[in-house]
XYZ file of C-alpha atoms in Angstrom:
687
model
C -27.454 3.483 -40.165
C -31.167 3.937 -39.620
C -30.797 7.594 -40.413
C -28.951 6.781 -43.593
C -31.776 4.345 -44.625
C -34.299 7.096 -44.128
C -32.171 9.331 -46.268
C -32.135 6.597 -48.933
C -35.933 6.531 -48.973
C -36.082 10.298 -49.261
C -33.613 10.141 -52.125
C -35.772 7.557 -53.956
C -38.899 9.659 -53.532
C -37.092 12.713 -54.710
C -35.889 10.818 -57.803
C -39.462 9.910 -58.681
C -40.486 13.524 -58.345
C -37.598 14.578 -60.534
C -38.585 12.161 -63.256
C -42.144 13.375 -63.231
C -40.992 16.964 -63.265
C -38.709 16.275 -66.217
C -41.608 14.771 -68.154
C -43.723 17.770 -67.369
C -40.976 20.225 -68.385
C -40.556 21.752 -64.933
C -37.006 22.196 -63.503
C -36.293 22.193 -59.841
C -34.410 25.225 -58.510
C -32.769 25.939 -55.214
C -35.110 27.933 -53.021
C -32.450 29.644 -50.987
C -30.147 30.796 -53.786
C -32.452 30.856 -56.808
C -29.739 29.078 -58.845
C -29.705 25.643 -60.394
C -28.748 22.819 -58.129
C -25.042 22.023 -58.042
C -23.550 19.102 -59.839
C -23.726 16.809 -56.837
C -27.344 17.665 -56.059
C -30.078 15.086 -56.720
C -31.674 17.258 -59.418
C -28.551 17.324 -61.568
C -28.801 14.957 -64.519
C -26.042 14.007 -66.915
C -26.953 14.057 -70.621
C -26.826 10.283 -71.174
C -27.800 9.112 -67.741
C -30.714 6.804 -67.202
C -33.725 7.691 -65.130
C -33.324 4.619 -62.958
C -33.148 5.558 -59.257
C -29.902 4.832 -57.308
C -29.644 1.787 -55.178
C -29.835 1.975 -51.406
C -26.179 0.875 -50.971
C -24.946 3.969 -52.773
C -26.939 6.125 -50.324
C -25.123 4.523 -47.358
C -21.688 5.112 -48.946
C -22.593 8.732 -49.640
C -23.626 9.146 -45.978
C -20.306 7.726 -44.809
C -18.379 10.025 -47.126
C -20.183 13.127 -45.883
C -19.465 12.259 -42.240
C -15.803 11.440 -42.820
C -14.879 15.114 -42.499
C -16.668 15.313 -39.154
C -14.815 12.207 -38.010
C -11.462 13.764 -38.870
C -12.421 16.977 -37.082
C -13.327 14.953 -33.996
C -9.976 13.131 -34.051
C -8.071 16.400 -34.451
C -10.033 17.944 -31.582
C -9.252 15.028 -29.269
C -5.579 15.169 -30.259
C -5.432 18.893 -29.544
C -7.150 18.392 -26.193
C -4.665 15.731 -25.131
C -1.770 17.929 -26.207
C -3.248 20.808 -24.229
C -3.500 18.625 -21.090
C 0.132 17.514 -21.395
C 1.261 21.095 -21.994
C -0.749 22.332 -19.013
C 0.790 19.763 -16.742
C 4.268 20.664 -17.934
C 3.514 24.331 -17.378
C 2.186 23.555 -13.911
C 5.499 21.935 -12.980
C 7.452 25.051 -14.066
C 4.983 27.715 -13.098
C 7.522 29.534 -10.964
C 8.726 31.253 -14.110
C 11.921 33.105 -14.565
C 11.864 34.793 -11.183
C 10.788 33.003 -8.033
C 7.943 35.055 -6.651
C 8.206 37.725 -9.401
C 4.616 37.357 -10.639
C 3.061 36.677 -7.283
C 2.764 38.451 -3.998
C 5.575 38.036 -1.481
C 3.341 36.018 0.785
C 2.677 33.552 -2.033
C 6.401 33.172 -2.631
C 6.954 32.533 1.044
C 4.255 29.886 1.140
C 5.745 28.142 -1.886
C 9.166 27.978 -0.253
C 7.665 26.692 2.994
C 5.766 23.980 1.145
C 8.927 23.060 -0.772
C 10.965 22.735 2.398
C 8.248 20.684 4.096
C 8.220 18.358 1.098
C 11.964 17.789 1.202
C 11.916 17.475 4.983
C 9.633 14.494 4.537
C 12.053 13.034 2.007
C 14.988 13.500 4.366
C 13.137 11.994 7.298
C 12.528 8.819 5.338
C 16.244 8.356 4.634
C 18.555 8.064 7.620
C 21.961 6.543 8.119
C 23.597 5.649 11.383
C 27.163 5.037 12.449
C 27.946 2.939 15.497
C 31.051 4.054 17.334
C 32.554 1.735 19.912
C 33.136 3.170 23.337
C 34.760 2.150 26.580
C 32.587 -0.265 28.489
C 30.937 -1.901 25.463
C 28.703 1.111 24.904
C 27.793 2.509 21.532
C 26.400 5.804 20.353
C 24.473 6.470 17.171
C 25.205 9.430 14.936
C 22.324 10.390 12.682
C 23.566 11.269 9.212
C 20.258 12.454 7.760
C 19.860 16.195 7.716
C 16.213 16.875 8.557
C 15.907 20.606 9.127
C 18.203 22.529 6.840
C 18.124 20.731 3.500
C 16.547 22.624 0.602
C 16.650 20.458 -2.482
C 15.748 22.242 -5.695
C 16.217 20.687 -9.107
C 17.870 22.910 -11.672
C 15.427 23.814 -14.434
C 16.737 24.561 -17.880
C 15.751 27.591 -19.891
C 16.389 26.053 -23.328
C 13.384 25.034 -25.411
C 14.794 21.653 -26.354
C 15.161 20.621 -22.751
C 11.739 21.975 -21.880
C 10.096 19.749 -24.454
C 11.366 16.578 -22.866
C 8.690 14.050 -21.920
C 7.240 14.377 -18.465
C 8.393 10.891 -17.559
C 12.001 11.646 -18.406
C 11.875 14.893 -16.458
C 10.578 13.084 -13.383
C 13.460 10.644 -13.581
C 15.968 13.522 -13.741
C 14.376 15.255 -10.751
C 14.450 12.075 -8.677
C 18.103 11.601 -9.533
C 18.995 15.103 -8.329
C 17.151 14.638 -5.056
C 18.880 11.334 -4.385
C 22.350 12.768 -4.989
C 21.629 15.719 -2.705
C 20.475 13.472 0.101
C 23.671 11.469 -0.082
C 25.681 14.619 0.694
C 23.754 15.594 3.811
C 25.845 16.296 6.876
C 25.638 14.642 10.302
C 23.500 15.701 13.213
C 23.989 15.198 16.914
C 21.143 13.136 18.418
C 18.778 15.239 20.579
C 19.698 13.797 23.975
C 22.434 11.419 24.999
C 24.173 11.774 28.335
C 27.215 10.005 26.917
C 28.474 13.044 25.035
C 26.198 15.983 25.760
C 22.897 17.518 24.755
C 21.513 19.302 21.719
C 20.038 22.657 22.760
C 18.210 25.353 20.859
C 17.530 27.101 18.662
C 15.716 29.628 20.824
C 13.947 31.760 18.214
C 10.510 31.502 19.818
C 11.993 32.326 23.211
C 13.670 35.403 21.722
C 10.393 36.642 20.242
C 8.503 36.103 23.478
C 11.020 37.960 25.635
C 12.244 40.690 23.275
C 8.687 41.482 22.055
C 9.466 43.306 18.862
C 8.097 42.884 15.382
C 10.370 41.129 12.868
C 9.000 43.257 9.987
C 10.684 46.439 11.191
C 14.089 44.756 11.301
C 14.683 45.050 7.566
C 13.675 48.637 6.706
C 16.890 50.129 8.030
C 18.227 52.233 5.160
C 19.799 55.562 6.056
C 18.158 57.560 3.276
C 20.418 60.555 3.901
C 23.653 58.603 3.488
C 25.875 58.329 0.421
C 25.188 54.615 0.096
C 21.440 55.156 -0.294
C 22.033 57.942 -2.796
C 24.270 55.764 -4.980
C 22.088 52.643 -5.042
C 18.663 54.311 -5.346
C 16.758 52.991 -8.406
C 19.809 50.982 -9.500
C 19.744 47.319 -10.482
C 22.013 44.792 -8.742
C 22.628 41.071 -9.225
C 24.119 39.228 -6.235
C 25.772 35.827 -6.707
C 25.410 33.408 -3.767
C 27.679 30.353 -3.920
C 25.388 28.519 -1.447
C 22.673 29.107 1.144
C 24.311 27.709 4.259
C 24.105 29.677 7.499
C 27.743 30.740 7.331
C 29.474 34.097 7.045
C 29.498 34.599 3.267
C 25.827 33.758 2.479
C 24.598 35.662 5.536
C 26.619 38.738 4.567
C 25.291 38.620 1.004
C 21.731 38.244 2.266
C 22.097 41.277 4.520
C 23.625 43.281 1.663
C 20.642 42.390 -0.529
C 18.286 43.433 2.273
C 20.033 46.785 2.647
C 19.907 47.417 -1.102
C 16.171 46.667 -1.168
C 15.505 48.964 1.783
C 17.306 51.729 -0.131
C 14.913 51.337 -3.106
C 17.265 49.373 -5.367
C 16.270 46.400 -7.538
C 17.981 43.201 -6.435
C 18.131 39.761 -8.073
C 19.904 36.802 -6.486
C 21.630 33.984 -8.367
C 22.120 30.919 -6.166
C 24.679 28.392 -7.400
C 23.830 25.782 -4.752
C 20.515 25.817 -2.928
C 21.538 23.468 -0.161
C 21.324 25.210 3.176
C 18.712 26.885 5.321
C 18.450 30.405 3.893
C 15.918 29.955 1.074
C 12.948 30.628 3.340
C 14.728 33.649 4.794
C 15.370 35.066 1.309
C 11.684 34.693 0.500
C 10.691 36.296 3.807
C 12.866 39.287 2.989
C 11.328 39.505 -0.523
C 14.654 38.905 -2.289
C 13.960 37.674 -5.836
C 15.881 34.528 -6.677
C 16.479 33.796 -10.342
C 15.315 30.287 -11.056
C 17.983 29.854 -13.716
C 21.720 30.148 -13.026
C 22.805 30.026 -16.664
C 21.605 32.060 -19.647
C 18.813 33.918 -17.844
C 21.140 34.962 -15.029
C 23.769 36.090 -17.587
C 21.169 38.132 -19.444
C 19.895 39.725 -16.220
C 23.435 40.503 -15.072
C 24.265 42.148 -18.407
C 21.416 44.626 -17.842
C 22.358 45.339 -14.212
C 24.345 48.303 -12.955
C 26.590 46.094 -10.834
C 27.163 42.374 -10.216
C 28.495 41.425 -6.774
C 29.838 37.868 -6.371
C 30.136 36.777 -2.748
C 32.672 33.952 -2.811
C 35.695 32.587 -4.647
C 33.471 29.609 -5.533
C 31.632 31.902 -7.980
C 34.608 31.719 -10.375
C 32.910 29.307 -12.788
C 29.787 31.467 -13.103
C 31.870 34.630 -13.605
C 33.958 32.977 -16.319
C 30.899 31.770 -18.248
C 29.208 35.162 -17.863
C 32.224 37.044 -19.254
C 32.516 34.615 -22.175
C 28.912 35.315 -23.142
C 28.953 39.045 -22.339
C 32.593 40.290 -22.482
C 31.584 43.868 -21.709
C 29.964 42.661 -18.486
C 33.377 42.112 -16.874
C 33.522 45.845 -16.081
C 30.401 45.461 -13.938
C 31.675 42.664 -11.664
C 32.831 43.366 -8.094
C 34.166 40.152 -6.552
C 33.779 40.096 -2.763
C 36.052 37.162 -1.872
C 35.577 35.742 1.626
C 37.953 32.757 1.640
C 41.657 32.602 2.418
C 42.918 29.189 1.382
C 45.147 28.356 -1.576
C 42.643 25.903 -3.036
C 40.142 28.742 -3.464
C 42.763 30.917 -5.106
C 43.609 28.127 -7.573
C 39.937 27.860 -8.439
C 39.600 31.589 -9.106
C 42.991 32.618 -10.494
C 42.027 32.401 -14.188
C 39.345 35.069 -13.773
C 40.820 37.410 -11.158
C 42.367 39.789 -13.697
C 39.179 40.092 -15.761
C 36.723 41.482 -13.208
C 36.465 45.165 -12.350
C 37.667 44.982 -8.745
C 38.395 42.501 -5.956
C 37.088 43.101 -2.431
C 38.669 41.499 0.650
C 37.649 41.341 4.307
C 40.938 41.864 6.127
C 44.397 43.218 5.513
C 45.931 39.773 6.076
C 43.675 38.226 3.438
C 44.364 41.008 0.927
C 48.129 40.654 1.316
C 47.962 36.881 0.985
C 45.924 36.959 -2.244
C 48.120 39.648 -3.777
C 51.158 37.517 -2.902
C 49.615 34.551 -4.711
C 48.837 36.788 -7.694
C 52.478 37.846 -7.890
C 53.582 34.224 -7.794
C 51.259 33.415 -10.702
C 52.084 36.669 -12.606
C 48.479 37.837 -12.407
C 48.008 41.572 -12.877
C 44.777 42.924 -11.422
C 42.843 45.717 -13.128
C 42.575 47.812 -9.946
C 44.004 47.812 -6.458
C 41.803 45.543 -4.261
C 39.357 47.209 -1.901
C 38.989 46.391 1.786
C 35.434 46.045 3.147
C 35.321 44.287 6.550
C 32.060 42.737 7.724
C 29.874 44.300 10.361
C 27.392 43.460 13.089
C 23.930 43.813 11.595
C 21.444 46.204 13.142
C 19.298 43.451 14.608
C 22.107 41.905 16.660
C 23.492 45.306 17.614
C 20.067 46.369 18.858
C 19.601 43.226 20.953
C 23.124 43.705 22.328
C 22.079 47.145 23.555
C 24.119 49.135 21.013
C 22.305 52.099 19.431
C 21.396 51.402 15.802
C 18.889 52.420 13.140
C 16.265 50.237 14.860
C 16.199 52.381 17.988
C 12.980 54.259 18.694
C 11.970 56.633 21.537
C 9.645 53.996 22.989
C 12.000 51.077 22.374
C 15.595 52.084 23.033
C 18.868 50.382 23.827
C 18.381 50.629 27.613
C 15.083 48.783 27.451
C 16.607 46.142 25.190
C 19.518 45.754 27.616
C 17.069 44.795 30.358
C 15.325 42.287 28.125
C 18.651 40.814 27.031
C 19.484 40.025 30.652
C 16.114 38.336 31.020
C 16.810 36.406 27.810
C 20.179 35.290 29.190
C 18.620 33.883 32.360
C 15.886 32.084 30.428
C 18.223 30.490 27.880
C 20.738 29.361 30.493
C 17.899 27.823 32.472
C 16.811 25.950 29.325
C 20.388 24.701 28.911
C 20.542 23.553 32.519
C 23.294 26.001 33.490
C 23.763 27.667 36.862
C 25.386 30.953 37.813
C 28.583 29.066 38.661
C 28.983 27.764 35.105
C 31.197 29.626 32.616
C 29.806 28.896 29.144
C 32.481 28.920 26.418
C 30.929 28.998 22.956
C 32.070 28.453 19.365
C 29.503 28.673 16.553
C 31.602 27.882 13.500
C 30.824 25.029 11.149
C 32.211 21.748 12.456
C 35.292 20.890 10.411
C 39.026 20.476 10.880
C 39.869 24.041 9.920
C 37.814 25.454 12.809
C 39.737 23.546 15.493
C 36.921 22.197 17.688
C 38.995 19.110 18.574
C 41.865 21.285 19.814
C 39.400 23.217 21.965
C 38.127 19.991 23.528
C 41.667 18.807 24.173
C 42.442 22.090 25.942
C 39.231 21.949 27.973
C 39.909 18.362 29.081
C 42.834 19.397 31.273
C 40.556 21.846 33.098
C 37.464 19.659 33.457
C 39.478 16.642 34.609
C 41.660 18.929 36.771
C 44.896 17.584 35.339
C 47.937 19.553 34.184
C 48.141 19.807 30.440
C 50.471 17.103 29.141
C 52.441 18.206 26.118
C 53.580 15.308 23.957
C 57.136 15.862 22.702
C 56.756 13.247 20.026
C 56.174 14.179 16.439
C 52.600 15.374 16.130
C 50.753 16.358 12.986
C 49.770 20.016 12.955
C 47.981 22.117 10.416
C 50.100 23.937 7.874
C 49.216 27.360 6.495
C 47.395 25.720 3.601
C 45.349 23.439 5.863
C 47.474 20.357 5.124
C 49.136 18.094 7.663
C 52.916 18.279 8.040
C 55.300 17.076 10.711
C 56.223 19.372 13.572
C 59.855 19.443 12.466
C 58.952 21.201 9.208
C 57.178 23.989 11.097
C 59.054 24.038 14.396
C 60.543 27.482 13.853
C 57.191 29.093 13.019
C 55.299 27.423 15.873
C 58.053 28.217 18.370
C 57.894 31.888 17.418
C 54.131 32.039 17.892
C 54.341 30.112 21.132
C 57.015 32.446 22.508
C 54.983 35.525 21.574
C 51.892 34.095 23.218
C 53.824 33.027 26.331
C 55.215 36.533 26.769
C 51.761 37.956 26.327
C 50.341 35.524 28.875
C 52.924 36.647 31.425
C 51.756 40.199 30.814
C 48.247 39.184 31.851
C 49.359 38.709 35.426
C 50.619 42.273 35.631
C 47.345 43.614 34.268
C 44.701 41.478 35.929
C 45.951 38.859 38.362
C 47.798 41.327 40.604
C 44.826 43.679 40.624
C 43.249 44.101 44.063
C 39.882 44.414 42.377
C 40.169 40.858 41.106
C 40.887 39.393 44.537
C 38.147 41.405 46.192
C 35.708 40.460 43.463
C 36.455 36.736 43.639
C 37.003 36.491 47.401
C 34.633 34.007 48.981
C 32.999 32.950 45.728
C 32.568 29.365 44.594
C 34.910 28.268 41.811
C 33.129 28.128 38.483
C 32.881 25.060 36.288
C 33.564 24.997 32.545
C 30.858 24.289 29.961
C 31.453 24.103 26.190
C 28.779 24.899 23.570
C 29.642 23.752 20.022
C 27.759 24.694 16.846
C 26.614 24.492 14.215
C 24.945 21.090 13.960
C 23.393 20.571 10.530
C 25.595 23.060 8.690
C 26.424 22.250 5.077
C 30.116 22.859 5.822
C 30.305 20.164 8.510
C 32.551 17.175 7.810
C 31.247 13.726 8.720
C 34.603 12.163 9.580
C 35.600 15.101 11.743
C 32.323 15.003 13.679
C 32.808 11.290 14.329
C 36.322 12.046 15.563
C 34.944 14.547 18.079
C 32.429 12.004 19.330
C 35.106 9.347 19.723
C 37.206 11.753 21.764
C 34.256 12.584 24.025
C 33.411 8.895 24.385
C 36.886 8.304 25.814
C 36.547 11.181 28.326
C 33.226 10.862 30.090
C 33.781 13.775 32.490
C 34.406 16.137 29.596
C 31.423 14.840 27.645
C 29.102 15.866 30.477
C 30.303 19.452 30.055
C 29.677 19.669 26.280
C 26.514 21.040 24.663
C 25.623 21.164 20.960
C 23.401 23.595 19.092
C 21.859 23.635 15.632
C 22.752 25.932 12.742
C 20.442 28.937 12.934
C 20.237 32.628 12.153
C 18.713 33.341 15.578
C 21.969 33.639 17.507
C 21.185 36.579 19.816
C 19.989 34.222 22.544
C 23.198 32.152 22.302
C 25.477 35.190 22.578
C 23.403 36.437 25.506
C 23.822 33.151 27.369
C 27.586 32.778 26.781
C 30.480 34.102 28.884
C 33.466 33.540 26.543
C 33.802 33.052 22.802
C 36.508 30.943 21.105
C 37.692 31.435 17.511
C 40.099 28.551 17.008
C 40.571 28.631 13.208
C 43.686 26.844 11.986
C 45.932 27.127 8.933
C 46.049 30.747 7.805
C 43.495 31.554 10.450
C 40.061 33.109 10.085
C 39.607 35.289 7.007
C 37.895 37.903 9.141
C 35.606 36.371 11.730
C 32.058 37.659 11.579
C 31.176 35.678 14.712
C 34.145 37.302 16.451
C 32.750 40.821 16.203
C 29.233 39.595 17.018
C 30.517 38.045 20.250
C 32.393 41.252 21.085
C 29.188 43.249 20.537
C 27.573 41.186 23.306
C 30.489 41.906 25.648
C 32.234 38.531 25.376
C 36.023 38.226 25.604
C 37.425 36.319 22.617
C 40.073 33.599 22.716
C 41.427 33.421 19.180
C 44.314 32.045 17.164
C 47.156 34.432 16.421
C 46.618 34.283 12.647
C 44.564 35.792 9.835
C 41.911 38.413 10.425
C 41.476 37.443 14.091
C 44.706 39.166 15.072
C 43.398 42.364 13.444
C 40.167 42.243 15.468
C 41.216 40.849 18.847
C 43.717 42.976 20.745
C 45.671 40.614 22.939
C 45.229 41.321 26.635
C 42.678 44.057 25.810
C 39.614 42.581 24.089
C 40.696 38.940 24.414
C 43.648 36.565 24.368
C 45.510 35.023 21.411
C 47.180 31.616 21.175
C 49.225 29.829 18.469
C 47.640 27.640 15.821
C 47.900 23.854 15.830
C 48.039 21.373 18.684
C 51.076 23.222 20.036
C 48.781 26.085 20.976
C 46.539 23.854 23.100
C 48.663 24.453 26.180
C 48.320 28.243 25.867
C 44.591 27.976 25.142
C 44.157 25.851 28.270
C 45.970 28.515 30.304
C 43.715 31.226 28.905
C 40.576 29.218 29.676
C 41.714 28.599 33.231
C 42.584 32.260 33.730
C 39.152 33.489 32.589
C 37.465 30.754 34.609
C 39.118 32.006 37.773
C 38.820 35.764 37.048
C 35.358 36.979 36.210
C 36.521 40.589 36.514
C 38.973 40.059 33.635
C 36.142 38.621 31.534
C 33.973 41.649 32.141
C 36.740 44.156 31.458
C 37.823 42.497 28.186
C 34.196 42.205 27.131
C 33.587 45.921 27.708
C 36.654 46.852 25.661
C 35.565 44.590 22.813
C 32.098 46.123 22.826
C 33.612 49.610 22.551
C 35.740 48.531 19.594
C 32.694 47.196 17.770
C 30.920 50.501 18.263
C 33.914 52.330 16.827
C 34.714 50.122 13.853
C 32.310 47.272 13.104
C 28.753 48.566 12.954
C 26.708 48.592 9.766
C 27.430 52.193 8.905
C 31.171 51.484 9.020
C 30.884 48.729 6.422
C 28.677 50.696 4.033
C 30.923 53.734 4.229
C 33.663 51.540 2.741
C 31.211 50.113 0.213
C 30.578 53.636 -1.078
C 34.138 53.806 -2.423
C 33.618 50.536 -4.298
C 30.322 51.733 -5.781
C 31.883 54.991 -6.950
C 34.637 53.089 -8.773
C 32.374 50.447 -10.309
C 29.473 52.672 -11.343
C 31.497 55.663 -12.464
C 30.022 57.299 -15.574
C 32.181 56.519 -18.568
């Protein structure tokens, strides 16, 4: 205001000068332009205006009017600055972009995933549930239901502009809601130590690294550049669809396929439909690009790819939406189905005839799905392909089998020595002695994997009681995983039981009557049975089933002292090295293929498996292992097989050697990719 008053005084003085100049006949001109002053200038005078100077109040109003423009500019600037801050914060929340780790170095992507997992670990640790289960003797045991190590919670970010422009507050609410719902679905964990029902051991990744002494970086660059597979995929673009990131057969197989494609100089993008599981960090460590969007962006990327490989029947919804948006993309989809239950077929049946080709793991699975297709009048575009899984190079190398990781200074013989050292160290960590036979099963803990039947069979051995077979009606698993009475399946079970009984009698002629067995076991102390069950923390575990196992162990204290638990992990070489026998006890239609089955055979373990599904194609009864019927009816045979191997270490070694030879002939990495070549030729054939 003081400045405006000064301007008013200047204006008055200038008016006086103007009046005197007008009387003297002199006109004031603009110095800078040489032209007459504009209309609003002080020197301009209307024809009939008076010479009276303006009042001071008019000078103040004129000052305010001239600064009004500056005021509006200031307001606009502040508004723009605030908008920029809000936009920057929004951009900071979504700075991962379209591809996770695409615009940053691999190490940066890895760090971001590690930080993300640490963040959600803290969330999980703050939320825990417990279930008290009554035991004999007024004792209770607590089952932790909060998953603290393997949960990766990632909110789904939308690619549409409308959803991106939502207020930050609303977006935070949506993110919190997703995290809460994910935490409610976390699976149970076994408490670390409780003598009531066993101990939680492992994982032994650090112990593996210390004893094996080999760099993890060289594990992934394993491409055979001279092979047909490398020639076909070189410089091609692939999109792989993961249905989840749990440490189970399907996600692990897809991850290893992506790794092989990358090592052969192909471009690989992963679409993850559910990020719950423990493989996100591993994908980042292997530099596999994960598309942040599983909708339009993934469809657009898949449409530009040379081939789309879906790794589960659960991918049916994504495939259907992709084909609806890009109909021509159906000819680029190879569907590698790894399930063998009717519920998965019902989920996928509407899309089976639209994709280029179906890929199955075993002959039994292929026949079953084609039978279902005939029942539903579904005509496939091409005859399904058969691509069994394989033992990856890393496990084969640790098992002492020659692979692409062998080097002159670091061969299979040297690794065989270190594997024996690893076995002794891990068994010592588990508290096992040389007189303990460790029987292991690493499947996810649910009804279809038959862990309860295994414990029931082991009880008769640990408690040294003859197996009591209940003749009453018992519920057994049907082929579709449902419970039916024994009467409805008596004929089928009786047939399997008779076949297995005949086969068991043949064991005596092969092993028990052998002089080598008696000389080998003469004077030795009888071994005791130990059971190792995994995988604690797996996404596929079922809470009710886990509680049922714990109740059973609570009622049989002697058995509970012989049971160990281990966490879900990808570092399984130490576990296979420490074990003596592997059990695949899948029920219903049996195991689709059994990736863990061939891994155990690679480490020289005899396999006790159910006579169903892909297991009967892998395990040769009385040669590489022993087969038993499915359901509770097969418990008696399984108990006999456990007792036989417990008392005959020579039979264990001989079956293990035969299984190892079969893996070398049929189930190494090169065997799987030789079959994949045929699929690639069909799918990427030049039109």
